[in-house]
Coordinates of N, CA and C in Angstrom, one line a residue:
M160 N 0.8 -1.1 0.2 CA 0.0 0.0 0.1 C 0.8 1.3 -0.1
A161 N 0.4 2.3 -0.7 CA 1.3 3.5 -0.9 C 1.0 4.3 0.4
R162 N 2.2 5.0 0.8 CA 2.3 5.8 1.9 C 2.9 7.3 1.7
M163 N 2.0 8.3 2.1 CA 2.6 9.7 1.6 C 2.9 10.6 2.8
E164 N 4.1 11.1 3.0 CA 4.6 11.8 4.1 C 4.8 13.3 3.6
V165 N 4.4 14.2 4.3 CA 4.7 15.5 4.1 C 5.3 16.3 5.2
N166 N 6.5 16.9 5.0 CA 7.4 17.6 5.8 C 7.0 19.1 5.8
G167 N 6.9 19.6 6.7 CA 6.9 21.2 6.8 C 5.4 21.7 6.5
L168 N 4.5 21.0 6.1 CA 3.1 21.6 5.9 C 2.6 22.1 7.2
D169 N 2.9 21.7 8.2 CA 2.2 22.5 9.5 C 2.9 23.9 9.7
A170 N 4.3 23.9 9.4 CA 5.1 25.2 9.6 C 4.5 26.1 8.4
L171 N 4.2 25.7 7.4 CA 3.6 26.6 6.4 C 2.3 27.3 6.7
I172 N 1.4 26.3 7.3 CA 0.2 26.6 7.7 C 0.3 27.7 9.0
D173 N 1.4 27.5 9.8 CA 1.5 28.3 11.1 C 1.7 29.8 10.2
D174 N 2.7 29.7 9.3 CA 3.3 31.0 8.8 C 2.2 31.9 8.0
L175 N 1.3 31.1 7.4 CA 0.3 31.5 6.7 C -0.6 32.3 7.6
A176 N -0.8 31.8 8.8 CA -1.8 32.0 9.8 C -1.2 33.5 10.4
A177 N 0.2 33.4 10.5 CA 1.0 34.4 11.1 C 0.7 35.8 10.2
L178 N 0.8 35.5 9.0 CA 0.6 36.5 8.0 C -0.8 37.2 7.9
A179 N -1.9 36.5 8.3 CA -3.2 36.8 8.2 C -3.3 37.7 9.4
E180 N -2.6 37.8 10.5 CA -2.7 38.8 11.5 C -1.5 39.5 11.5
L181 N -1.2 40.7 10.8 CA -0.2 41.5 10.8 C 0.2 42.1 12.2
P182 N 1.2 42.0 12.8 CA 1.4 42.7 14.0 C 1.2 44.2 14.0
D183 N 0.9 44.9 15.1 CA 0.8 46.1 15.2 C 1.9 47.0 14.6
S184 N 3.1 46.4 14.9 CA 4.3 47.2 14.6 C 4.7 47.4 13.1
V185 N 4.1 46.1 12.5 CA 4.4 46.1 10.9 C 3.1 47.1 10.2
V186 N 2.2 47.1 10.8 CA 1.0 48.0 10.3 C 1.4 49.6 10.4
E187 N 1.9 49.8 11.6 CA 2.3 51.2 12.0 C 3.5 51.6 10.9
G188 N 4.4 50.5 10.9 CA 5.5 50.8 9.9 C 5.2 51.2 8.4
I189 N 4.3 50.4 8.1 CA 3.7 50.6 6.6 C 3.0 52.2 6.4
L190 N 2.1 52.1 7.5 CA 1.5 53.6 7.6 C 2.5 54.7 7.6
N191 N 3.4 54.6 8.4 CA 4.4 55.8 8.7 C 5.3 56.0 7.2
A192 N 5.7 54.8 6.7 CA 6.4 54.8 5.5 C 5.6 55.4 4.5
E193 N 4.4 55.2 4.2 CA 3.4 55.4 3.4 C 3.4 57.3 3.6
A194 N 3.1 57.7 4.9 CA 2.8 59.1 5.2 C 4.1 59.8 5.1
D195 N 5.3 59.2 5.1 CA 6.7 60.1 4.9 C 6.9 60.3 3.6
V196 N 6.2 59.7 2.5 CA 6.1 60.0 1.2 C 5.1 61.2 1.0
V197 N 4.1 61.0 1.5 CA 2.9 62.0 1.3 C 2.8 63.3 1.9
V198 N 3.5 63.5 3.1 CA 3.8 64.7 3.6 C 4.6 65.7 2.8
P199 N 6.0 65.4 2.5 CA 6.7 66.1 1.5 C 6.1 66.5 0.2
A200 N 5.2 65.6 -0.4 CA 4.6 65.7 -1.6 C 3.3 66.9 -1.6
Q201 N 2.7 66.8 -0.4 CA 1.7 67.9 0.2 C 2.1 69.2 0.2
R202 N 3.5 69.2 1.1 CA 4.0 70.5 1.3 C 4.6 71.0 0.0
S203 N 5.2 70.5 -0.6 CA 5.6 70.9 -2.0 C 4.2 71.4 -3.0
E204 N 3.4 70.7 -3.3 CA 2.2 71.0 -3.9 C 1.6 72.3 -3.2
I205 N 1.5 72.4 -1.9 CA 1.0 73.8 -1.3 C 1.8 74.9 -1.7
E206 N 3.1 74.6 -1.6 CA 3.9 75.7 -1.8 C 3.8 76.3 -3.1
N207 N 3.7 75.4 -4.1 CA 3.5 75.7 -5.5 C 2.1 76.5 -5.9
R208 N 1.1 75.8 -5.4 CA -0.2 76.1 -5.5 C -0.8 77.3 -4.8
W209 N -0.4 77.5 -3.6 CA -0.8 78.5 -2.6 C -0.1 79.4 -2.3
S210 N 1.0 80.0 -3.4 CA 1.9 81.0 -3.1 C 1.0 82.2 -3.7
G211 N 1.6 83.3 -3.1 CA 1.2 84.6 -3.7 C 1.9 85.8 -2.8
P212 N 1.5 87.1 -3.0 CA 2.3 88.0 -2.7 C 2.2 88.0 -0.9
Y213 N 1.2 87.4 -0.3 CA 1.1 87.6 1.2 C 1.3 86.2 1.6
S214 N 1.8 85.3 0.9 CA 2.0 83.9 1.4 C 3.3 84.0 2.2
M215 N 3.4 83.4 3.4 CA 4.6 83.2 4.3 C 4.9 81.6 4.3
G216 N 4.3 80.7 3.5 CA 4.6 79.4 3.7 C 4.1 78.8 5.0
I217 N 3.3 79.3 5.7 CA 2.6 78.8 7.0 C 1.9 77.5 6.7
S218 N 1.1 77.4 5.8 CA 0.2 76.2 5.6 C 1.1 75.2 4.9
A219 N 2.2 75.4 4.4 CA 3.1 74.2 3.8 C 3.7 73.7 5.0
N220 N 4.1 74.6 5.9 CA 4.9 74.1 6.8 C 4.0 73.4 8.1
S221 N 3.0 73.5 8.2 CA 2.0 73.2 9.2 C 1.5 71.7 8.9
V222 N 1.8 71.1 7.5 CA 1.3 69.9 7.3 C 2.1 68.7 7.9
K223 N 1.6 68.0 8.7 CA 2.4 66.9 9.6 C 1.5 65.9 9.6
K224 N 2.0 64.7 9.8 CA 1.4 63.5 10.0 C 1.1 63.2 11.6
G225 N -0.1 62.8 11.9 CA -0.5 62.4 13.4 C 0.0 61.0 13.7
D226 N -0.5 60.5 14.9 CA 0.0 59.3 15.5 C -1.0 58.2 14.8
V227 N -0.4 56.9 14.8 CA -1.2 55.9 14.1 C -2.3 55.5 14.9
K228 N -3.6 55.6 14.5 CA -4.7 55.2 15.1 C -5.1 53.8 14.8
K229 N -5.3 53.1 16.0 CA -5.8 51.7 15.6 C -7.4 51.8 15.5
L230 N -8.0 51.0 14.3 CA -9.2 51.0 14.0 C -9.8 49.5 14.1
P231 N -11.0 49.2 13.9 CA -11.5 48.0 14.1 C -11.1 47.0 12.8
D232 N -10.9 47.9 11.7 CA -10.5 47.1 10.5 C -9.0 47.4 10.1
G233 N -8.2 47.6 10.9 CA -6.8 48.0 10.6 C -6.2 49.3 11.3
G234 N -5.7 50.2 10.7 CA -5.1 51.5 11.2 C -5.4 52.6 10.4
A235 N -5.0 53.8 10.8 CA -5.0 55.1 9.9 C -4.2 56.1 10.6
I236 N -3.5 56.8 9.7 CA -2.7 57.8 10.1 C -3.1 59.1 9.4
Y237 N -3.3 60.2 10.0 CA -4.2 61.3 9.4 C -3.0 62.4 9.2
I238 N -2.8 62.9 7.9 CA -1.9 63.9 7.5 C -2.7 65.2 7.3
Y239 N -2.6 66.4 8.0 CA -3.4 67.5 7.8 C -2.5 68.9 8.4
P240 N -3.1 69.8 8.0 CA -2.3 71.1 8.5 C -2.7 71.3 10.2
Q241 N -1.8 71.3 11.0 CA -2.0 71.3 12.3 C -1.5 72.9 12.7
G242 N -2.0 73.1 13.8 CA -1.7 74.4 14.6 C -2.6 75.4 14.2
T243 N -2.4 76.7 14.8 CA -2.9 78.0 14.5 C -2.1 79.0 14.1
R244 N -2.7 80.0 13.6 CA -2.1 81.4 13.3 C -2.8 82.4 13.6
K245 N -2.4 83.6 13.9 CA -3.1 84.9 14.1 C -3.5 85.6 12.8
R246 N -4.7 85.9 12.7 CA -5.3 86.5 11.5 C -6.3 87.7 12.0
G247 N -6.0 88.9 11.7 CA -7.1 89.8 12.3 C -7.2 89.9 13.7
G248 N -6.2 89.6 14.4 CA -6.2 89.7 15.8 C -6.9 88.4 16.5
K249 N -7.4 87.4 15.9 CA -7.9 86.3 16.4 C -7.0 84.9 15.8
S250 N -7.3 84.0 16.4 CA -6.6 82.8 16.2 C -7.3 81.9 15.3
V251 N -6.7 81.5 14.1 CA -7.4 80.7 13.1 C -6.6 79.3 12.9
R252 N -7.4 78.1 12.9 CA -6.7 77.1 12.6 C -6.2 77.0 11.4
N253 N -5.0 76.3 11.0 CA -4.5 76.1 9.8 C -5.3 75.3 9.0
A254 N -5.9 74.1 9.5 CA -6.6 73.1 8.9 C -7.9 73.9 8.2
E255 N -8.4 75.0 8.9 CA -9.5 75.9 8.2 C -9.1 76.6 7.0
I256 N -7.9 77.2 7.1 CA -7.3 78.0 6.1 C -7.0 77.0 4.7
A257 N -6.6 75.8 5.2 CA -6.3 74.7 4.0 C -7.5 74.2 3.3
F258 N -8.7 74.1 4.4 CA -9.9 73.9 3.8 C -10.4 74.8 2.6
I259 N -10.4 76.1 3.0 CA -10.8 76.9 2.3 C -10.1 77.1 1.0
N260 N -8.9 77.0 0.9 CA -7.9 77.1 -0.2 C -8.0 75.8 -1.0
E261 N -8.4 74.8 -0.4 CA -8.5 73.4 -1.2 C -9.8 73.2 -1.8
Y262 N -10.9 73.8 -1.1 CA -12.1 73.6 -1.9 C -13.1 75.0 -2.2
G263 N -12.4 76.1 -1.9 CA -12.8 77.3 -2.2 C -14.1 77.7 -1.3
A264 N -14.5 79.1 -1.3 CA -15.4 79.7 -0.7 C -16.2 80.5 -1.7
P265 N -17.1 80.2 -2.5 CA -17.6 80.9 -3.5 C -18.4 82.1 -2.7
A266 N -19.1 82.0 -1.8 CA -19.7 83.3 -1.2 C -18.8 84.3 -0.9
R267 N -17.5 84.0 -0.5 CA -16.5 85.0 -0.3 C -15.6 85.3 -1.4
G268 N -15.7 84.7 -2.6 CA -15.1 85.0 -4.0 C -13.9 84.2 -4.0
I269 N -13.9 83.1 -3.2 CA -12.4 82.4 -3.2 C -12.5 81.3 -4.2
A270 N -11.8 81.1 -5.1 CA -11.9 79.9 -6.1 C -11.1 78.7 -5.2
A271 N -11.6 77.6 -5.6 CA -10.9 76.6 -5.0 C -9.6 76.1 -5.8
R272 N -8.5 75.8 -5.0 CA -7.0 75.5 -5.5 C -6.6 74.4 -4.8
P273 N -7.2 73.1 -5.4 CA -6.8 71.8 -5.0 C -5.4 71.2 -4.8
A274 N -4.8 71.4 -3.9 CA -3.3 71.2 -3.8 C -3.1 69.8 -2.9
I275 N -3.7 69.8 -1.8 CA -3.8 68.4 -1.0 C -4.3 67.2 -1.8
S276 N -5.3 67.2 -2.3 CA -5.7 66.1 -3.0 C -5.0 65.8 -4.3
T277 N -4.5 66.9 -5.0 CA -3.6 66.7 -6.3 C -2.3 65.9 -5.7
A278 N -1.7 66.5 -4.5 CA -0.6 65.8 -4.1 C -0.7 64.4 -3.8
T279 N -1.8 64.2 -3.1 CA -2.1 62.8 -2.7 C -2.1 61.9 -3.7
A280 N -2.8 62.3 -4.8 CA -2.9 61.5 -6.0 C -1.6 61.4 -6.7
K281 N -0.8 62.4 -6.8 CA 0.6 62.1 -7.4 C 1.4 61.4 -6.8
S282 N 1.4 61.3 -5.4 CA 2.3 60.4 -4.7 C 1.6 59.1 -4.3
E283 N 0.5 58.8 -4.9 CA -0.1 57.5 -4.4 C 0.7 56.2 -4.7
E284 N 1.5 56.1 -6.0 CA 2.3 54.9 -6.3 C 3.6 54.9 -5.4
Q285 N 4.1 56.0 -5.1 CA 5.5 55.9 -4.4 C 5.2 55.6 -3.0
A286 N 4.0 56.0 -2.4 CA 3.7 55.7 -1.0 C 3.4 54.2 -0.8
V287 N 2.7 53.7 -2.0 CA 2.2 52.3 -1.8 C 3.7 51.6 -2.2
E288 N 4.5 51.8 -3.0 CA 5.9 51.2 -2.9 C 6.6 51.2 -1.5
A289 N 6.6 52.3 -0.7 CA 7.2 52.6 0.5 C 6.6 51.7 1.6
G290 N 5.3 51.5 1.4 CA 4.5 50.6 2.2 C 4.9 49.1 1.9
E291 N 5.2 48.7 0.6 CA 5.3 47.6 0.1 C 6.9 47.1 0.6
K292 N 7.7 48.1 0.7 CA 8.9 47.7 1.3 C 9.0 47.3 2.6
V293 N 8.5 47.9 3.6 CA 8.0 47.4 5.0 C 7.4 46.3 4.9
Y294 N 6.5 45.8 4.3 CA 5.7 44.6 4.4 C 6.7 43.5 3.8
N295 N 7.3 43.8 2.8 CA 8.3 42.8 2.0 C 9.6 42.6 3.1
A296 N 9.8 43.5 4.0 CA 10.8 43.3 5.0 C 10.4 42.3 5.9
Y297 N 9.0 42.4 6.3 CA 8.4 41.6 7.5 C 8.4 40.3 6.8
L298 N 8.0 40.1 5.4 CA 8.0 38.7 4.9 C 9.4 38.3 4.8
D299 N 10.2 38.7 4.6 CA 11.6 38.4 4.5 C 12.2 37.9 5.8
S300 N 11.8 38.5 7.0 CA 12.1 37.9 8.6 C 11.4 36.7 8.7
K301 N 10.2 36.5 8.0 CA 9.6 35.3 8.3 C 9.9 34.1 7.2
N302 N 10.8 34.6 6.4 CA 11.4 33.8 5.4 C 10.4 33.3 4.5
L303 N 9.5 34.1 4.0 CA 8.5 33.9 3.0 C 8.9 34.6 1.7

């Protein structure tokens, strides 16, 4: 009677199960690597599109990445203009100014100048590649 033996199948199943549950450190590494590509792209695009005679570069310099947030379906990292500045004697959030520049304010006669969405779309492939490098390093550490 024939007999079949398989060596290493249990180890492969264990490795595949480990891949199904990525450690938080790998998820954070992927998100941070991707954010490290998107942040400079957004800053550069903002400098180019939102420049003018009164521009001091505050919006571009205020774009930063936040901390990694754990969500039920994975994680997220938020990239947005942070901080405040004084305008007309009162404090205004940089995110509010960026929103008005990005989407416009027709009632105030301000046209939309989409820089953040443009930069994000332009840097998409590079960001994914940066995340893939982190993921591939994790796979290599598991000999897969």
